[in-house]
Coordinates of C-alpha atoms in Angstrom, one line a residue:
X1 CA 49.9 118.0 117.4
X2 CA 48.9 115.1 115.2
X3 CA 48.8 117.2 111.9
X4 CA 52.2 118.6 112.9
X5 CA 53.5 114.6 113.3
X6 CA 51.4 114.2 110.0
X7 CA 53.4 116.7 108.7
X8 CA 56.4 115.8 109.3
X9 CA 56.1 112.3 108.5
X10 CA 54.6 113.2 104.8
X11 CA 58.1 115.6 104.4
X12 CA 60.4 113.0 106.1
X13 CA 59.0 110.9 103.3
X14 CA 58.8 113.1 100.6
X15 CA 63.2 113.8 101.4
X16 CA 64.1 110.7 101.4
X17 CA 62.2 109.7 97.8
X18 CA 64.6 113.2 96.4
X19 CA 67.7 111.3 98.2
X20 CA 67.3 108.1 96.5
X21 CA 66.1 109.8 93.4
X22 CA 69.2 111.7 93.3
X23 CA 71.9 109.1 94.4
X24 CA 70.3 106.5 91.7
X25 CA 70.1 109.6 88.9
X26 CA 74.4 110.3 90.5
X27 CA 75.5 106.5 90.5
X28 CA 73.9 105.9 86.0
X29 CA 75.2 109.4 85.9
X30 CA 78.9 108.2 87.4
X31 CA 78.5 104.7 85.8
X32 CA 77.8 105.6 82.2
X33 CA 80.8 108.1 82.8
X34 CA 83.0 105.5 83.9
X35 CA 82.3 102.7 81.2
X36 CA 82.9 105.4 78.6
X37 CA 86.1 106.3 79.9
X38 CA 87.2 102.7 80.7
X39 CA 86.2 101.7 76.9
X40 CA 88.1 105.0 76.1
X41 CA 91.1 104.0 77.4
X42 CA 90.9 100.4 76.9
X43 CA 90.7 101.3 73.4
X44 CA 93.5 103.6 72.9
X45 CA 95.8 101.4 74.4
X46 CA 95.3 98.6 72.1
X47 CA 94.5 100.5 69.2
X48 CA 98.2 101.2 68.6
X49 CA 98.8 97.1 68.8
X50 CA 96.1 96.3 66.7
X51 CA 97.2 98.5 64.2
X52 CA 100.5 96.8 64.3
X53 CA 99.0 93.6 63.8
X54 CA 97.1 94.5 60.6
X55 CA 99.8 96.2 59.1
X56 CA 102.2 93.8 59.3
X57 CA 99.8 90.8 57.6
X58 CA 99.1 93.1 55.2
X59 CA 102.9 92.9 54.5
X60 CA 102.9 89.8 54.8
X61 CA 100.3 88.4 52.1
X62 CA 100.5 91.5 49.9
X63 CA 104.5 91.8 49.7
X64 CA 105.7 88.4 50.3
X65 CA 109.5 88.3 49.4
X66 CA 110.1 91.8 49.2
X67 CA 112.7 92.5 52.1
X68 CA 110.1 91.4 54.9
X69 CA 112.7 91.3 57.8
X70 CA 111.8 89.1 60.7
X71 CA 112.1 90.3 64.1
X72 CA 115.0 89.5 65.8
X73 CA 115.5 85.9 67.7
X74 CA 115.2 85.3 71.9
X75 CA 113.9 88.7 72.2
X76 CA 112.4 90.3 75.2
X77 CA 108.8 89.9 75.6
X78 CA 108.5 93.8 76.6
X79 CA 111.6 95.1 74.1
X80 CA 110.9 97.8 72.4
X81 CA 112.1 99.1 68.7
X82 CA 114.0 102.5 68.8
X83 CA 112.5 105.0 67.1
X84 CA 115.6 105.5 64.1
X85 CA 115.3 101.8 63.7
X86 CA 111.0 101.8 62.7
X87 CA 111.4 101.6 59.1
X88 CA 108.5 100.8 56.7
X89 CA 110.0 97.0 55.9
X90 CA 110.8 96.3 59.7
X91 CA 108.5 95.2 62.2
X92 CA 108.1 95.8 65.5
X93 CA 109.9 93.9 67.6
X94 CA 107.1 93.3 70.5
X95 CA 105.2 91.1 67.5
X96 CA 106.3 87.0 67.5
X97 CA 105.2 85.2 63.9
X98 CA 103.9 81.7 64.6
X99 CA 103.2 79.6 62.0
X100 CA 101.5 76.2 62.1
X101 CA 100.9 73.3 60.0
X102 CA 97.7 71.5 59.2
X103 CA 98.0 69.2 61.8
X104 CA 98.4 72.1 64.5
X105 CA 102.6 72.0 65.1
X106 CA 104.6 74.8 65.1
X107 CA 106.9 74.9 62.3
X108 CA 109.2 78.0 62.2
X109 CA 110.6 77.1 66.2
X110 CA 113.9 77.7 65.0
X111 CA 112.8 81.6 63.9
X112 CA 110.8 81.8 67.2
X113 CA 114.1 80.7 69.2
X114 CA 114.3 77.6 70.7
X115 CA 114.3 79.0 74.3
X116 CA 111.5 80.9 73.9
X117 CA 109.2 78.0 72.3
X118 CA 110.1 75.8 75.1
X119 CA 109.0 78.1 78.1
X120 CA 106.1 79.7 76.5
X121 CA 104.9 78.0 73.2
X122 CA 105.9 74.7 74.0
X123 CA 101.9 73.7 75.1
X124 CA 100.4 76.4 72.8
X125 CA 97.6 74.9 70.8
X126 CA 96.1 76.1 67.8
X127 CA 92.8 78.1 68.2
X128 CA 91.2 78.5 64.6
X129 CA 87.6 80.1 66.5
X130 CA 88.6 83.5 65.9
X131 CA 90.3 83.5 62.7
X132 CA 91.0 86.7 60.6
X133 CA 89.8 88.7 64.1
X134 CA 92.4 90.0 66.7
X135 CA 91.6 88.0 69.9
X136 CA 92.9 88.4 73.6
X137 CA 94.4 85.2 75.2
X138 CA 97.2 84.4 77.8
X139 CA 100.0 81.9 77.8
X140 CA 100.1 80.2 81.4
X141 CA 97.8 82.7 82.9
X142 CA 100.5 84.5 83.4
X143 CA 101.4 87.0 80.0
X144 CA 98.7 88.8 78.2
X145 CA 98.8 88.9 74.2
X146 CA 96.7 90.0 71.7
X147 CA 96.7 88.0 68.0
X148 CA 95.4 88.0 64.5
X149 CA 95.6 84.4 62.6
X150 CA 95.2 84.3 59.1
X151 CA 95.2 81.5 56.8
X152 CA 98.2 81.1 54.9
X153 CA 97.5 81.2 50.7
X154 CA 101.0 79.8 49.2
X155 CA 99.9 76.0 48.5
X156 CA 103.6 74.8 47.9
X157 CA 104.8 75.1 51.6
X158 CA 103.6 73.2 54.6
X159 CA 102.2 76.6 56.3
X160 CA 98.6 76.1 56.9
X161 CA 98.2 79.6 59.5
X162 CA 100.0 82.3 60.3
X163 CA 99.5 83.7 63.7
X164 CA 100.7 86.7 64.5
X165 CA 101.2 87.8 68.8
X166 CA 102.0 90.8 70.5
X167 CA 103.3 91.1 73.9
X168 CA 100.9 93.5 76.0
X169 CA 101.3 93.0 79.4
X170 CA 102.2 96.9 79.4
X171 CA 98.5 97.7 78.6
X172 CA 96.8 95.3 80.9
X173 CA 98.7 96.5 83.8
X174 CA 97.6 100.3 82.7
X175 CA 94.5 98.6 82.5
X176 CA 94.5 97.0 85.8
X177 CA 95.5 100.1 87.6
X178 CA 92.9 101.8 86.1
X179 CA 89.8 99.2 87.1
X180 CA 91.4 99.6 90.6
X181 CA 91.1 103.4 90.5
X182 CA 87.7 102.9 89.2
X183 CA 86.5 101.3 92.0
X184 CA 88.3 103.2 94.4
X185 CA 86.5 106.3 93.4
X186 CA 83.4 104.5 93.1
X187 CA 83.1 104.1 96.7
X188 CA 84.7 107.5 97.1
X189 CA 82.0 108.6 94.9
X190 CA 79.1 106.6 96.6
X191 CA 79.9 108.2 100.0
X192 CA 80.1 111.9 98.5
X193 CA 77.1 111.2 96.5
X194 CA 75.2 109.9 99.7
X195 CA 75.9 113.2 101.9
X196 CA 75.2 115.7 98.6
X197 CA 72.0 113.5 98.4
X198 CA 71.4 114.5 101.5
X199 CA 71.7 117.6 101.2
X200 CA 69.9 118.7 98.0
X201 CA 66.7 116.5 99.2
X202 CA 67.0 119.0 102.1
X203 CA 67.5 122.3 99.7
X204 CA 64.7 120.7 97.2
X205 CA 62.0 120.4 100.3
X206 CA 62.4 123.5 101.5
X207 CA 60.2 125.5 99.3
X208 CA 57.9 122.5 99.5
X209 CA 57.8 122.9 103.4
X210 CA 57.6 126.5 102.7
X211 CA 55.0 126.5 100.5
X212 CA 53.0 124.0 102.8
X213 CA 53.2 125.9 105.3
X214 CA 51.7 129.3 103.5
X215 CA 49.0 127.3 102.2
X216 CA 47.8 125.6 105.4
X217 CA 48.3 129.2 107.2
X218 CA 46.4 130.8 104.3
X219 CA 43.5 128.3 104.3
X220 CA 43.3 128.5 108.3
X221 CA 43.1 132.7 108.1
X222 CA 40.7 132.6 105.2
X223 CA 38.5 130.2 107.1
X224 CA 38.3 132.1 110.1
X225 CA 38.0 135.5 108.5
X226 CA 34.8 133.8 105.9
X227 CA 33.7 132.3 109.4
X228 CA 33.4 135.7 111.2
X229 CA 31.2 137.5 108.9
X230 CA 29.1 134.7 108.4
X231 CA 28.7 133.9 111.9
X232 CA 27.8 137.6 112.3
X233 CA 25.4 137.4 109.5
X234 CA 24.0 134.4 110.6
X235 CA 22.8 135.7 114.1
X236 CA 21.6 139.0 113.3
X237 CA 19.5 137.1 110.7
X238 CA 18.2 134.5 112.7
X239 CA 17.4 137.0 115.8
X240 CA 15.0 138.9 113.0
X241 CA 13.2 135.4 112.1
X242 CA 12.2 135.7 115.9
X243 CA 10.1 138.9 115.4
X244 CA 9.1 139.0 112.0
X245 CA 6.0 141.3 113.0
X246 CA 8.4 143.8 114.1
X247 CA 9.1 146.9 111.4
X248 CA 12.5 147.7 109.7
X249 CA 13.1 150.6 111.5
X250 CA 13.0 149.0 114.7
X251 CA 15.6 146.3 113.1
X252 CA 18.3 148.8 111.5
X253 CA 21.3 148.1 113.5
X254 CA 20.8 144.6 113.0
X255 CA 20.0 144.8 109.1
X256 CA 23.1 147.5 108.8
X257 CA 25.1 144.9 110.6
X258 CA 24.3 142.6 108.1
X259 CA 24.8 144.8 105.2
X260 CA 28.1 145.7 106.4
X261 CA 29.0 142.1 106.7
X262 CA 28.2 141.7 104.0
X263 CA 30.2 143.6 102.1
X264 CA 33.3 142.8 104.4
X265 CA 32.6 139.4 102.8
X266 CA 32.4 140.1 99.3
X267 CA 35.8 142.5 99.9
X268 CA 37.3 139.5 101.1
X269 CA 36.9 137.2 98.5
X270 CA 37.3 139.3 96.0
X271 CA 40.9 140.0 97.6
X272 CA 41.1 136.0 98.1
X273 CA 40.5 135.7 94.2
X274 CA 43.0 138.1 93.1
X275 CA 45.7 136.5 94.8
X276 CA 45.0 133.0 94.0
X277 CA 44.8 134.3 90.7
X278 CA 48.2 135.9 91.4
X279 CA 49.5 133.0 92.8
X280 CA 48.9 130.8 89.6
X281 CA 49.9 133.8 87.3
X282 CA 46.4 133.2 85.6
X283 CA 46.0 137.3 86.1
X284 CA 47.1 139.1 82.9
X285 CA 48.0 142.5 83.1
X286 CA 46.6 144.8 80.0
X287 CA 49.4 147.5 80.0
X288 CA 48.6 151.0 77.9
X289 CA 50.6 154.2 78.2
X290 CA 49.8 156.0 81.8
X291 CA 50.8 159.1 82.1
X292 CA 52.0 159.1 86.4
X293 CA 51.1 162.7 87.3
X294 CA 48.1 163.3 86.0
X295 CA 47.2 159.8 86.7
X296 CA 47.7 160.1 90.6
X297 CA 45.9 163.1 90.7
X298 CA 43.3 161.7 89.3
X299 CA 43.0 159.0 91.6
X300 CA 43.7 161.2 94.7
X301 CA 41.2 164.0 94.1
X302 CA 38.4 161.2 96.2
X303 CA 40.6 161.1 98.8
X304 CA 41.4 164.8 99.2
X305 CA 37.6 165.6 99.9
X306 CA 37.7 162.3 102.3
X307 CA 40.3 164.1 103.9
X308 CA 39.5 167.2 104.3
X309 CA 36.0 166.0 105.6
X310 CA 37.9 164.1 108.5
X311 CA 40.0 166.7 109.7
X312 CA 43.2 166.2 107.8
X313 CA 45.6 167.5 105.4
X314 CA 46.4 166.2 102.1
X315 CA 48.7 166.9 100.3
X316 CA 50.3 166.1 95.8
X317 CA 53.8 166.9 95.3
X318 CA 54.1 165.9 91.6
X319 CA 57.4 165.6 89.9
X320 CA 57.5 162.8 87.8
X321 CA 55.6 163.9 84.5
X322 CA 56.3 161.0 82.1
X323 CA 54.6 158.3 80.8
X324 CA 54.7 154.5 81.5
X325 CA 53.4 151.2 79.9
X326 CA 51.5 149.8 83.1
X327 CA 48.0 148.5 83.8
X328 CA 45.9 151.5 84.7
X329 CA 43.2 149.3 86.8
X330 CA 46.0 147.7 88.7
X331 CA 47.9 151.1 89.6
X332 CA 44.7 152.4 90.7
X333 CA 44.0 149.7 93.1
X334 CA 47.5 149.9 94.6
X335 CA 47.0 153.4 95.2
X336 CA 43.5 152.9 96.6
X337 CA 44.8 149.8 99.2
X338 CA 47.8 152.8 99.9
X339 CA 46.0 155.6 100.4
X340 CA 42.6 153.6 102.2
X341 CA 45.4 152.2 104.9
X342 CA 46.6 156.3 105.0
X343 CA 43.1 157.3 105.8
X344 CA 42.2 154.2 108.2
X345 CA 45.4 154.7 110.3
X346 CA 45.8 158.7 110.7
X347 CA 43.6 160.4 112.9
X348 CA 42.4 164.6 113.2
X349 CA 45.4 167.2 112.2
X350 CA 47.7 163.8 110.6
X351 CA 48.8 164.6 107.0
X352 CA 48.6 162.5 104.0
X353 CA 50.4 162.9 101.0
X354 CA 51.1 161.5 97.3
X355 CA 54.7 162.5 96.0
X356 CA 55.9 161.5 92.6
X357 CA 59.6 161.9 91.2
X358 CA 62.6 160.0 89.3
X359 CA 65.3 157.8 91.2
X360 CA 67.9 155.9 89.2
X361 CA 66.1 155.9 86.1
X362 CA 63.0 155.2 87.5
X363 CA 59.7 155.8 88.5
X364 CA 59.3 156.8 92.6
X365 CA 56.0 157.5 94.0
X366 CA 56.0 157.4 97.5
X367 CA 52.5 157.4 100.0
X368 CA 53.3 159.4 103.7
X369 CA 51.3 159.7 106.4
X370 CA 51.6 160.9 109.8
X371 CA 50.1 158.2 111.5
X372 CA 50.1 155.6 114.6
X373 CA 53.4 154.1 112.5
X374 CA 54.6 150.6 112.5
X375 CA 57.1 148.9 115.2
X376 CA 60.2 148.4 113.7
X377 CA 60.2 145.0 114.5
X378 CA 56.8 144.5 112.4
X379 CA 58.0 146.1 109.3
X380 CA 59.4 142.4 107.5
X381 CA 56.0 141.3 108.4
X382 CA 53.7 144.0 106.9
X383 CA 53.1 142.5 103.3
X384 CA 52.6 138.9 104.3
X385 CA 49.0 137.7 103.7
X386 CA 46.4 138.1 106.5
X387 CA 49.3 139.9 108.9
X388 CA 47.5 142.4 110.6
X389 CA 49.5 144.5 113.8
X390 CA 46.8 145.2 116.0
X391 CA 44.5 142.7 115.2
X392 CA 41.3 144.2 117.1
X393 CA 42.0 148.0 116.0
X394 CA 42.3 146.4 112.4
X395 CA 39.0 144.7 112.9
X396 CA 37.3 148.0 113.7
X397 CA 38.8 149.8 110.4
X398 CA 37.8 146.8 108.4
X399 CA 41.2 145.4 107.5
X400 CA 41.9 141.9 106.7
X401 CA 45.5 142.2 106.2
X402 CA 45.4 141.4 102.5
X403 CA 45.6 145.0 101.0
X404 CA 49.7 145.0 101.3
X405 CA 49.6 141.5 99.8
X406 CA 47.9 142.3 97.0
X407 CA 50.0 145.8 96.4
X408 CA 53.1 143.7 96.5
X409 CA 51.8 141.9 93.7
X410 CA 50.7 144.8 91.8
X411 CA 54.2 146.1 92.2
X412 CA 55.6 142.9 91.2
X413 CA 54.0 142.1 88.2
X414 CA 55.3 145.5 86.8
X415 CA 58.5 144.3 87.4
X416 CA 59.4 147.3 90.2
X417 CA 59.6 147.4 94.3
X418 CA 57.8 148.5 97.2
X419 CA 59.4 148.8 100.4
X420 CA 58.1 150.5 103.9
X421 CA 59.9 152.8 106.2
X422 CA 59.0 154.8 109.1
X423 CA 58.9 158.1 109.5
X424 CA 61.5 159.9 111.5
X425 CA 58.6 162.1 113.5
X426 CA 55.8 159.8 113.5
X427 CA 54.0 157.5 110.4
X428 CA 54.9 155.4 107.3
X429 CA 55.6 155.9 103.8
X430 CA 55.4 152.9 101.2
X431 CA 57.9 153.9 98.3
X432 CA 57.1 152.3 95.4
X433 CA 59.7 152.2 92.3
X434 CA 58.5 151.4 88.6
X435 CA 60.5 150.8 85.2
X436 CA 59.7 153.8 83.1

């Protein structure tokens, strides 16, 4: 119960550092997004105005007195030149020319318009900071406008600057709107990212949990199945310690015992190495041309004098004569672990039988017996690792309930399938498919 609390509170933990991990890696994600697009548009919107303003001092220094046409007097701050009416030596209208003397004044009011000057320019002062650099600034707090002041070069006028302003209260409230709809998805976007957070630290320690879980199931059945034999071994040695006068033959069973053990033991690491070595694909298979029938009949003919010696029929029904690229040690351990579980779970008169042939482009070999079976309802179960169905009938046939594992892997790592299905009289068959 504590381990299970342990547990939990190690996952708990482990989900929450994936949620904040993935809201912070959302919110640089969404904020990096949203400053470019902000800049973006910020700049497009004034691009077009700041164009304007260049041009036009470029007119105005490099063609002075060639038909420069001032724009028109008390216009509207907002007004905007019809299209027909954009010609190459009129400016646009939005754009006011203020010029100033050396001691700061104004002196083209009357171009400006008088009415004008005195509501807007009247307490304008002369800002030489940002000269030759198109600046932001506001008159009364209240209208936005963009300038570029320039110094003016003819010596035999009282112009000292020319400053040249454009009316963009249309772009700062685009821009406005657009801060606000920032921010609204912001928080739209913090929620959202909050519950997918959530969710994918859920998704992501899933296979973690998973995995956990196989591992501490695996190390508790491998510990109890190394602690049997040992235990076994263990007593029978120590009760021969207590007679060590008496002769071997008296002490068979117990020195057989042992032996037997033994070699449970070494079977079961050996099948605990290969799939650890599976599991951290450090295996490598060494794949030659096999050709299938003559290989499985090969591998069979042990097992039909094993059968025959207990009483039951075997049976090859060889169809499939072509050759594959496989590994020839691994296909002959998945049909040993096959055709061992035939032979341990058949009984006198059952049948056994190896039967090759092609389905949908592939290889099909399939292993049949007529067996005690499997319930239906243990089927999904069969290849997991240390599953065994009848736990104390498997530990008199010597299975560990690794053998399926391992022939799952086998199958695997040649890219095919292997699937169980009973029998419709009585037994299994494992159908195994291979890439030819």
């Amino acid at each position: 119960m504590v381990k299970e609390m342990f547990s939990k509170t190690i996952f708990r933990n482990q989900q929450l550092k994936f949620m904040l991990f993935n809201l912070i890696a959302f919110t640089v994600i969404f904020t990096i997004f949203s400053i470019i697009i902000f800049s973006q548009v910020q700049n497009t919107l004034f691009s077009k105005t700041d164009e304007e303003l260049s041009s036009l001092r470029e007119k105005m220094t490099d063609d002075a007195g060639s038909g420069f046409v001032p724009p028109p007097e008390n216009k509207d701050l907002n007004q905007a030149l019809p299209p027909k009416d954009r010609q190459r030596n009129k400016m646009n209208p939005r754009i006011i020319v203020v010029q100033w003397d050396h001691a700061g004044n104004i002196v083209n009011e009357g171009e400006i318009g008088s009415l004008f000057y005195e509501n807007y320019l009247q307490d304008f002062k002369l800002d030489k900071t940002n000269k030759d650099e198109i600046t932001m600034t506001s008159i009364h707090d209240e209208y936005d406008f963009r300038y570029l002041l320039f110094k003016d070069n003819n010596d035999l006028d009282e112009i000292a600057y020319t400053q040249l302003m454009i009316n963009v209260d249309p772009e700062q409230t685009i821009i406005s709107n657009f801060e606000k709809l920032i921010v609204i998805c912001s928080v739209i976007f913090i929620v959202l990212s909050i519950s997918a957070s959530f969710i994918l630290s859920k998704k992501m320690m899933k296979p973690i949990i998973q995995s956990w879980n196989k591992q501490a199931e695996f190390v508790e059945n491998a510990s109890h199945e190394l602690r049997t034999p040992l235990t076994i071994i263990q007593n029978k040695l120590e009760l021969l310690l207590t007679s060590p006068q008496e002769k071997i033959a008296d002490k068979f069973e117990n020195i057989a015992l042992s032996l037997s053990e033994t070699r449970r033991l070494s079977k079961l690491t050996s099948d605990l190495l290969t799939l650890a070595r599976a599991d951290s694909a450090e295996t490598q298979l060494v794949k030659q041309p096999v050709s299938i029938d003559a290989f499985i009949e090969k591998v069979c003919a042990p097992y039909r004098e094993i059968a025959e010696l207990q009483d039951k029929h075997f049976w090859l029904k060889l169809q499939c004569p072509v050759t594959m690229e496989a590994d020839e040690t691994r296909l002959h351990q998945l049909l040993v672990i096959l055709l061992d579980n035939s032979l341990k779970y058949t009984g006198e008169n059952d049948s056994i039988g190896v039967k090759t042939y092609t389905e949908d482009q592939r290889i099909a070999i399939e292993v049949s017996d007529t067996g005690i079976g499997i319930k239906d309802e243990n089927i999904p179960y069969v290849f997991d690792r240390f599953y065994r169905e009848d736990k104390a009938r498997s530990r008199e046939t010597g299975g560990m309930g690794l053998g399926l594992s391992i022939a799952q892997w086998i199958v695997s790592s040649h890219n095919g399938s292997i699937k169980v299905i009973n029998n419709q009289n009585k037994g299994t068959t494992f159908k195994v498919k291979l890439p030819k």
